[in-house]
Every structure is written in structure tokens, then in C-alpha cells.
Amino acid sequence: DTEVTQTPKHLVMGMTNKKSLKCEQHMGHRAMYWYKQKAKKPPELMFVYSYEKLSINESVPSRFSPECPNSSLLNLHLHALQPEDSALYLCASSLVGAGGNYGYTFGSGTRLTVV
Amino acid sequence: DAKTTQPNSMESNEEEPVHLPCNHSTISGTDYIHWYRQLPSQGPEYVIHGLTSNVNNRMASLAIAEDRKSSTLILHRATLRDAAVYYCSLNSGNTPLVFGKGTRLSVIA
């Protein structure tokens, strides 16, 4: 299995809703990442997990809450979002260590629309 | 804080080679040069990476300048399916992958 699977592929939510994005990989990667991508822009890093522990939070608002329940799963819990949070949310995974001598594997993303 | 510079867009004819340049003048000795591409409505896809020597794989070739301050991704025969945004990034493993603005490649039939 060489894939990162993200669900759902599309999500529409109201500003008072609570929803979660899910990401799963079975490649034995111990680093997992959340990126946010607005239209016509490059992906921007949000969070990094290493060995199931949060190692980097790029000053993301608390309405985004990541969780890594085990080495294969990564969740992003959403609460009280704003319309400007509408974007493509990408999950990625990679090996840990070995310098930069490895590639990242990305999922196809969740297209989020906040209404 | 992207440390790479790429042209905003490039155009190629189908079945011709494409050379996508990237400048990374502040590269450190431990930085690997990575290339990803993003097709429309998809997540980024790993293409190739290298440290000092030129690299080849089934998708592309990576030519790295002797001083490592620039590199070129080479698609040997562009197809319509190669139309995408191509990102050049540096990764030493100490910091996560950060994307620059990328080059939007258009392929003309």
C-alpha cells in the first residue's frame, strides 16, 4: 500500500458545525502532516506529527485541532470555522530521519467549503 | 519562507523535452533538492530528489549544478498529462517540506 487516503473528498459545513477530516496511511511512515491550499496558491504547512506527537504547529488558529491516535491515522477536527477557511486540506506522510533523503506522499485532499 | 525561485509559467509542445529551472542560492550542504508536481484537482506528487549528482527515474531527470545553487528538472518528452504545477523545494530533514510558488507548465498539442 503506497497511498495516503483522505476522507471525505468534499465537505460543506456551516460556521457553527463541528466536523473532522481523516487521513490514513499504511506505509509505516512515522511523520504525518497537514497542509492547507487556497486556490492558485502553493500548499502551506499547518501541523507536523512525529511518532504520534505534535512537533510543529505553524500558528494555526485553535478552531483547527489535530489529533494522531496511532501511527496510521491523522485527524483534523474543525469547529467554528470561517468562510475564509474554505480550502483544499492536504495530508502527507514521510519517513523520519535520514535527513531529507526521502519523499513525501500526499493524499488527494479534502475540499472544504464553509458556508 | 521558501528558499527557491522558479519561473511562474512555462509552455512546451507535446513530445518535446522540457527543462524546468530552479534557483536555490542559499542551499546548505545538507539540503536535498526535491521536485513535486500537482495536477489539477489532485494532491502534490513526488517526482524526484537529489543531493549532488544528477538523478534519473521513470518520470524525469534532475540535473544539479556543480555549485548546487541551481537545478533543472527535465521531462524528456512532454505529454498532455504532464501539464501541472511543478514545485522545487529544499529538504534537509530538520524542517518540513515548504513549497515555493512553483512553475505552471502548459503542454500544447
PDB file of C-alpha atoms in Angstrom:
ATOM      1  CA  ASP A   1       0.000   0.000   0.000  1.00  0.00           C
ATOM      2  CA  THR A   2       1.680   3.211  -1.164  1.00  0.00           C
ATOM      3  CA  GLU A   3      -1.184   5.630  -0.680  1.00  0.00           C
ATOM      4  CA  VAL A   4      -2.406   8.288   1.680  1.00  0.00           C
ATOM      5  CA  THR A   5      -6.193   8.138   1.879  1.00  0.00           C
ATOM      6  CA  GLN A   6      -8.191  11.207   2.868  1.00  0.00           C
ATOM      7  CA  THR A   7     -11.888  11.279   3.692  1.00  0.00           C
ATOM      8  CA  PRO A   8     -14.206  12.862   2.897  1.00  0.00           C
ATOM      9  CA  LYS A   9     -13.203  14.172  -0.527  1.00  0.00           C
ATOM     10  CA  HIS A  10     -15.654  17.061  -0.258  1.00  0.00           C
ATOM     11  CA  LEU A  11     -17.194  18.702   2.802  1.00  0.00           C
ATOM     12  CA  VAL A  12     -19.613  21.595   3.187  1.00  0.00           C
ATOM     13  CA  MET A  13     -20.113  22.835   6.724  1.00  0.00           C
ATOM     14  CA  GLY A  14     -21.767  25.725   8.486  1.00  0.00           C
ATOM     15  CA  MET A  15     -19.881  28.098  10.731  1.00  0.00           C
ATOM     16  CA  THR A  16     -21.425  26.532  13.866  1.00  0.00           C
ATOM     17  CA  ASN A  17     -20.781  22.924  12.853  1.00  0.00           C
ATOM     18  CA  LYS A  18     -18.158  20.513  14.171  1.00  0.00           C
ATOM     19  CA  LYS A  19     -16.610  18.167  11.636  1.00  0.00           C
ATOM     20  CA  SER A  20     -13.463  16.066  11.252  1.00  0.00           C
ATOM     21  CA  LEU A  21     -11.132  15.288   8.375  1.00  0.00           C
ATOM     22  CA  LYS A  22      -9.464  11.893   8.330  1.00  0.00           C
ATOM     23  CA  CYS A  23      -6.163  10.739   6.883  1.00  0.00           C
ATOM     24  CA  GLU A  24      -4.810   7.187   6.811  1.00  0.00           C
ATOM     25  CA  GLN A  25      -1.600   5.544   5.588  1.00  0.00           C
ATOM     26  CA  HIS A  26      -0.148   2.062   5.939  1.00  0.00           C
ATOM     27  CA  MET A  27       3.380   2.650   4.657  1.00  0.00           C
ATOM     28  CA  GLY A  28       4.967   2.650   8.116  1.00  0.00           C
ATOM     29  CA  HIS A  29       5.659   6.389   7.888  1.00  0.00           C
ATOM     30  CA  ARG A  30       6.054   7.933  11.344  1.00  0.00           C
ATOM     31  CA  ALA A  31       5.784  11.563  10.248  1.00  0.00           C
ATOM     32  CA  MET A  32       2.426  12.971   9.158  1.00  0.00           C
ATOM     33  CA  TYR A  33       1.481  16.454   8.039  1.00  0.00           C
ATOM     34  CA  TRP A  34      -1.487  18.725   7.407  1.00  0.00           C
ATOM     35  CA  TYR A  35      -1.256  21.370   4.680  1.00  0.00           C
ATOM     36  CA  LYS A  36      -3.826  23.959   3.606  1.00  0.00           C
ATOM     37  CA  GLN A  37      -4.048  25.108  -0.003  1.00  0.00           C
ATOM     38  CA  LYS A  38      -6.059  28.070  -1.265  1.00  0.00           C
ATOM     39  CA  ALA A  39      -6.909  28.349  -4.943  1.00  0.00           C
ATOM     40  CA  LYS A  40      -3.944  29.168  -7.208  1.00  0.00           C
ATOM     41  CA  LYS A  41      -1.545  29.140  -4.233  1.00  0.00           C
ATOM     42  CA  PRO A  42       1.060  26.600  -3.052  1.00  0.00           C
ATOM     43  CA  PRO A  43       0.274  24.330  -0.095  1.00  0.00           C
ATOM     44  CA  GLU A  44       1.002  25.883   3.308  1.00  0.00           C
ATOM     45  CA  LEU A  45       2.130  23.773   6.246  1.00  0.00           C
ATOM     46  CA  MET A  46      -0.235  23.667   9.242  1.00  0.00           C
ATOM     47  CA  PHE A  47       0.875  20.831  11.558  1.00  0.00           C
ATOM     48  CA  VAL A  48       3.558  18.157  11.807  1.00  0.00           C
ATOM     49  CA  TYR A  49       3.341  14.953  13.829  1.00  0.00           C
ATOM     50  CA  SER A  50       6.411  12.842  14.513  1.00  0.00           C
ATOM     51  CA  TYR A  51       5.967   9.474  16.234  1.00  0.00           C
ATOM     52  CA  GLU A  52       2.372  10.439  17.040  1.00  0.00           C
ATOM     53  CA  LYS A  53       3.429  13.597  18.870  1.00  0.00           C
ATOM     54  CA  LEU A  54       2.747  17.125  17.650  1.00  0.00           C
ATOM     55  CA  SER A  55       6.106  18.640  16.775  1.00  0.00           C
ATOM     56  CA  ILE A  56       5.163  21.716  14.735  1.00  0.00           C
ATOM     57  CA  ASN A  57       2.129  23.996  14.837  1.00  0.00           C
ATOM     58  CA  GLU A  58       2.512  26.827  12.340  1.00  0.00           C
ATOM     59  CA  SER A  59       0.479  29.278  14.447  1.00  0.00           C
ATOM     60  CA  VAL A  60      -2.774  27.751  13.296  1.00  0.00           C
ATOM     61  CA  PRO A  61      -5.972  29.100  14.960  1.00  0.00           C
ATOM     62  CA  SER A  62      -7.427  26.888  17.687  1.00  0.00           C
ATOM     63  CA  ARG A  63     -10.566  26.245  15.638  1.00  0.00           C
ATOM     64  CA  PHE A  64      -8.350  23.654  13.899  1.00  0.00           C
ATOM     65  CA  SER A  65      -7.439  20.813  16.265  1.00  0.00           C
ATOM     66  CA  PRO A  66      -5.187  17.988  15.039  1.00  0.00           C
ATOM     67  CA  GLU A  67      -5.053  14.513  16.514  1.00  0.00           C
ATOM     68  CA  CYS A  68      -2.863  11.496  15.821  1.00  0.00           C
ATOM     69  CA  PRO A  69      -4.460   8.496  17.561  1.00  0.00           C
ATOM     70  CA  ASN A  70      -1.963   5.974  16.170  1.00  0.00           C
ATOM     71  CA  SER A  71       0.870   5.662  13.662  1.00  0.00           C
ATOM     72  CA  SER A  72      -1.522   5.174  10.730  1.00  0.00           C
ATOM     73  CA  LEU A  73      -4.179   7.796  11.403  1.00  0.00           C
ATOM     74  CA  LEU A  74      -4.264  11.574  11.435  1.00  0.00           C
ATOM     75  CA  ASN A  75      -7.368  13.621  12.103  1.00  0.00           C
ATOM     76  CA  LEU A  76      -8.138  17.312  11.821  1.00  0.00           C
ATOM     77  CA  HIS A  77     -11.059  18.431  13.963  1.00  0.00           C
ATOM     78  CA  LEU A  78     -12.874  21.544  12.786  1.00  0.00           C
ATOM     79  CA  HIS A  79     -15.054  23.827  14.908  1.00  0.00           C
ATOM     80  CA  ALA A  80     -16.490  27.295  14.381  1.00  0.00           C
ATOM     81  CA  LEU A  81     -14.746  27.829  11.069  1.00  0.00           C
ATOM     82  CA  GLN A  82     -14.993  30.969   8.976  1.00  0.00           C
ATOM     83  CA  PRO A  83     -15.739  31.207   5.249  1.00  0.00           C
ATOM     84  CA  GLU A  84     -12.096  32.172   4.629  1.00  0.00           C
ATOM     85  CA  ASP A  85     -11.108  28.712   5.912  1.00  0.00           C
ATOM     86  CA  SER A  86     -12.570  27.222   2.754  1.00  0.00           C
ATOM     87  CA  ALA A  87      -9.664  25.483   1.011  1.00  0.00           C
ATOM     88  CA  LEU A  88      -8.170  22.156  -0.020  1.00  0.00           C
ATOM     89  CA  TYR A  89      -6.764  20.378   3.038  1.00  0.00           C
ATOM     90  CA  LEU A  90      -3.938  18.007   2.231  1.00  0.00           C
ATOM     91  CA  CYS A  91      -2.469  15.257   4.350  1.00  0.00           C
ATOM     92  CA  ALA A  92       1.018  13.861   3.756  1.00  0.00           C
ATOM     93  CA  SER A  93       3.307  11.288   5.314  1.00  0.00           C
ATOM     94  CA  SER A  94       7.009  10.502   5.217  1.00  0.00           C
ATOM     95  CA  LEU A  95       9.790   8.582   6.884  1.00  0.00           C
ATOM     96  CA  VAL A  96      11.507  10.153   9.879  1.00  0.00           C
ATOM     97  CA  GLY A  97      15.264  10.607   9.978  1.00  0.00           C
ATOM     98  CA  ALA A  98      17.709  10.029   7.101  1.00  0.00           C
ATOM     99  CA  GLY A  99      17.981  13.769   6.524  1.00  0.00           C
ATOM    100  CA  GLY A 100      15.982  14.897   3.515  1.00  0.00           C
ATOM    101  CA  ASN A 101      16.692  11.702   1.575  1.00  0.00           C
ATOM    102  CA  TYR A 102      13.048  10.695   1.268  1.00  0.00           C
ATOM    103  CA  GLY A 103       9.942  11.943  -0.469  1.00  0.00           C
ATOM    104  CA  TYR A 104       6.562  12.845   0.962  1.00  0.00           C
ATOM    105  CA  THR A 105       3.418  11.023  -0.083  1.00  0.00           C
ATOM    106  CA  PHE A 106       0.353  13.232  -0.333  1.00  0.00           C
ATOM    107  CA  GLY A 107      -3.315  12.385  -0.302  1.00  0.00           C
ATOM    108  CA  SER A 108      -5.691  13.862  -2.847  1.00  0.00           C
ATOM    109  CA  GLY A 109      -7.122  16.223  -0.262  1.00  0.00           C
ATOM    110  CA  THR A 110     -10.452  17.245   1.219  1.00  0.00           C
ATOM    111  CA  ARG A 111     -12.144  20.182  -0.499  1.00  0.00           C
ATOM    112  CA  LEU A 112     -13.747  22.145   2.361  1.00  0.00           C
ATOM    113  CA  THR A 113     -16.396  24.805   1.887  1.00  0.00           C
ATOM    114  CA  VAL A 114     -17.554  26.821   4.898  1.00  0.00           C
ATOM    115  CA  VAL A 115     -20.933  28.497   4.474  1.00  0.00           C
TER     116      VAL A 115
ATOM    117  CA  ASP B   1       9.871  31.111   3.892  1.00  0.00           C
ATOM    118  CA  ALA B   2      10.512  29.500   0.509  1.00  0.00           C
ATOM    119  CA  LYS B   3      14.183  29.276  -0.403  1.00  0.00           C
ATOM    120  CA  THR B   4      13.694  28.529  -4.079  1.00  0.00           C
ATOM    121  CA  THR B   5      12.887  30.663  -7.108  1.00  0.00           C
ATOM    122  CA  GLN B   6      11.099  29.364 -10.188  1.00  0.00           C
ATOM    123  CA  PRO B   7       9.520  30.989 -13.260  1.00  0.00           C
ATOM    124  CA  ASN B   8       5.779  31.487 -12.843  1.00  0.00           C
ATOM    125  CA  SER B   9       4.881  29.654 -16.030  1.00  0.00           C
ATOM    126  CA  MET B  10       6.326  27.771 -18.973  1.00  0.00           C
ATOM    127  CA  GLU B  11       4.933  26.322 -22.161  1.00  0.00           C
ATOM    128  CA  SER B  12       6.016  23.291 -24.137  1.00  0.00           C
ATOM    129  CA  ASN B  13       4.938  21.455 -27.240  1.00  0.00           C
ATOM    130  CA  GLU B  14       3.825  17.889 -26.856  1.00  0.00           C
ATOM    131  CA  GLU B  15       6.555  15.247 -27.295  1.00  0.00           C
ATOM    132  CA  GLU B  16       9.334  17.803 -26.892  1.00  0.00           C
ATOM    133  CA  PRO B  17      11.738  17.937 -23.936  1.00  0.00           C
ATOM    134  CA  VAL B  18      11.028  20.401 -21.138  1.00  0.00           C
ATOM    135  CA  HIS B  19      13.625  21.962 -18.871  1.00  0.00           C
ATOM    136  CA  LEU B  20      12.200  23.481 -15.684  1.00  0.00           C
ATOM    137  CA  PRO B  21      14.747  25.648 -13.819  1.00  0.00           C
ATOM    138  CA  CYS B  22      15.023  26.327 -10.100  1.00  0.00           C
ATOM    139  CA  ASN B  23      17.380  28.663  -8.251  1.00  0.00           C
ATOM    140  CA  HIS B  24      18.350  27.926  -4.653  1.00  0.00           C
ATOM    141  CA  SER B  25      21.350  30.136  -3.992  1.00  0.00           C
ATOM    142  CA  THR B  26      21.162  29.763  -0.173  1.00  0.00           C
ATOM    143  CA  ILE B  27      21.195  25.959  -0.220  1.00  0.00           C
ATOM    144  CA  SER B  28      23.086  24.338   2.647  1.00  0.00           C
ATOM    145  CA  GLY B  29      25.314  21.278   2.441  1.00  0.00           C
ATOM    146  CA  THR B  30      22.660  19.009   3.929  1.00  0.00           C
ATOM    147  CA  ASP B  31      19.724  20.184   1.782  1.00  0.00           C
ATOM    148  CA  TYR B  32      18.314  17.709  -0.704  1.00  0.00           C
ATOM    149  CA  ILE B  33      16.645  19.203  -3.783  1.00  0.00           C
ATOM    150  CA  HIS B  34      13.114  17.879  -4.196  1.00  0.00           C
ATOM    151  CA  TRP B  35      10.633  18.236  -7.038  1.00  0.00           C
ATOM    152  CA  TYR B  36       6.904  17.668  -6.775  1.00  0.00           C
ATOM    153  CA  ARG B  37       4.136  18.264  -9.237  1.00  0.00           C
ATOM    154  CA  GLN B  38       0.452  18.922  -8.725  1.00  0.00           C
ATOM    155  CA  LEU B  39      -2.045  18.011 -11.378  1.00  0.00           C
ATOM    156  CA  PRO B  40      -5.408  19.788 -11.381  1.00  0.00           C
ATOM    157  CA  SER B  41      -7.683  18.692  -8.522  1.00  0.00           C
ATOM    158  CA  GLN B  42      -5.050  16.394  -7.022  1.00  0.00           C
ATOM    159  CA  GLY B  43      -2.530  16.480  -4.187  1.00  0.00           C
ATOM    160  CA  PRO B  44       1.173  17.054  -4.889  1.00  0.00           C
ATOM    161  CA  GLU B  45       3.025  14.077  -6.308  1.00  0.00           C
ATOM    162  CA  TYR B  46       6.689  13.303  -5.642  1.00  0.00           C
ATOM    163  CA  VAL B  47       8.762  13.456  -8.836  1.00  0.00           C
ATOM    164  CA  ILE B  48      12.447  13.201  -7.957  1.00  0.00           C
ATOM    165  CA  HIS B  49      15.101  14.332  -5.494  1.00  0.00           C
ATOM    166  CA  GLY B  50      18.883  14.552  -5.317  1.00  0.00           C
ATOM    167  CA  LEU B  51      21.813  15.880  -3.304  1.00  0.00           C
ATOM    168  CA  THR B  52      24.799  16.446  -5.585  1.00  0.00           C
ATOM    169  CA  SER B  53      24.758  14.052  -8.516  1.00  0.00           C
ATOM    170  CA  ASN B  54      22.306  14.060 -11.388  1.00  0.00           C
ATOM    171  CA  VAL B  55      19.419  11.647 -10.888  1.00  0.00           C
ATOM    172  CA  ASN B  56      17.153   9.751 -13.271  1.00  0.00           C
ATOM    173  CA  ASN B  57      13.926   7.899 -12.668  1.00  0.00           C
ATOM    174  CA  ARG B  58      10.978   6.760 -14.741  1.00  0.00           C
ATOM    175  CA  MET B  59       9.292  10.161 -14.513  1.00  0.00           C
ATOM    176  CA  ALA B  60      12.117  12.646 -15.060  1.00  0.00           C
ATOM    177  CA  SER B  61      15.768  13.586 -14.711  1.00  0.00           C
ATOM    178  CA  LEU B  62      17.271  16.031 -12.263  1.00  0.00           C
ATOM    179  CA  ALA B  63      20.355  17.985 -13.249  1.00  0.00           C
ATOM    180  CA  ILE B  64      22.136  19.700 -10.353  1.00  0.00           C
ATOM    181  CA  ALA B  65      24.663  22.469 -10.933  1.00  0.00           C
ATOM    182  CA  GLU B  66      28.172  21.864  -9.671  1.00  0.00           C
ATOM    183  CA  ASP B  67      27.833  24.621  -7.044  1.00  0.00           C
ATOM    184  CA  ARG B  68      24.313  23.296  -6.173  1.00  0.00           C
ATOM    185  CA  LYS B  69      22.840  26.792  -6.391  1.00  0.00           C
ATOM    186  CA  SER B  70      20.501  25.778  -9.180  1.00  0.00           C
ATOM    187  CA  SER B  71      18.891  22.692 -10.620  1.00  0.00           C
ATOM    188  CA  THR B  72      16.808  21.698 -13.631  1.00  0.00           C
ATOM    189  CA  LEU B  73      14.003  19.188 -13.856  1.00  0.00           C
ATOM    190  CA  ILE B  74      13.961  17.547 -17.259  1.00  0.00           C
ATOM    191  CA  LEU B  75      10.898  15.905 -18.757  1.00  0.00           C
ATOM    192  CA  HIS B  76      12.246  14.066 -21.764  1.00  0.00           C
ATOM    193  CA  ARG B  77       9.043  14.014 -23.830  1.00  0.00           C
ATOM    194  CA  ALA B  78       6.218  16.177 -22.560  1.00  0.00           C
ATOM    195  CA  THR B  79       2.703  14.787 -22.826  1.00  0.00           C
ATOM    196  CA  LEU B  80      -0.625  16.480 -22.173  1.00  0.00           C
ATOM    197  CA  ARG B  81      -0.737  14.605 -18.860  1.00  0.00           C
ATOM    198  CA  ASP B  82       2.408  16.454 -17.732  1.00  0.00           C
ATOM    199  CA  ALA B  83       0.524  19.763 -17.583  1.00  0.00           C
ATOM    200  CA  ALA B  84       0.750  20.665 -13.897  1.00  0.00           C
ATOM    201  CA  VAL B  85       2.333  22.996 -11.360  1.00  0.00           C
ATOM    202  CA  TYR B  86       5.902  21.893 -10.632  1.00  0.00           C
ATOM    203  CA  TYR B  87       7.388  22.750  -7.240  1.00  0.00           C
ATOM    204  CA  CYS B  88      11.093  22.775  -6.391  1.00  0.00           C
ATOM    205  CA  SER B  89      11.842  22.544  -2.651  1.00  0.00           C
ATOM    206  CA  LEU B  90      14.776  22.025  -0.314  1.00  0.00           C
ATOM    207  CA  ASN B  91      14.629  19.448   2.459  1.00  0.00           C
ATOM    208  CA  SER B  92      17.337  18.608   4.981  1.00  0.00           C
ATOM    209  CA  GLY B  93      15.044  16.613   7.248  1.00  0.00           C
ATOM    210  CA  ASN B  94      15.422  19.187  10.024  1.00  0.00           C
ATOM    211  CA  THR B  95      12.466  21.204   8.791  1.00  0.00           C
ATOM    212  CA  PRO B  96       9.369  20.020   6.961  1.00  0.00           C
ATOM    213  CA  LEU B  97       8.773  20.468   3.260  1.00  0.00           C
ATOM    214  CA  VAL B  98       7.910  24.048   2.333  1.00  0.00           C
ATOM    215  CA  PHE B  99       6.576  24.889  -1.105  1.00  0.00           C
ATOM    216  CA  GLY B 100       7.561  27.892  -3.186  1.00  0.00           C
ATOM    217  CA  LYS B 101       5.278  29.386  -5.795  1.00  0.00           C
ATOM    218  CA  GLY B 102       6.060  26.750  -8.430  1.00  0.00           C
ATOM    219  CA  THR B 103       6.010  26.788 -12.227  1.00  0.00           C
ATOM    220  CA  ARG B 104       2.772  26.205 -14.086  1.00  0.00           C
ATOM    221  CA  LEU B 105       3.618  24.065 -17.129  1.00  0.00           C
ATOM    222  CA  SER B 106       1.284  24.133 -20.119  1.00  0.00           C
ATOM    223  CA  VAL B 107       1.669  21.492 -22.826  1.00  0.00           C
ATOM    224  CA  ILE B 108       0.398  22.275 -26.308  1.00  0.00           C
ATOM    225  CA  ALA B 109      -0.814  19.504 -28.568  1.00  0.00           C
TER     226      ALA B 109
END
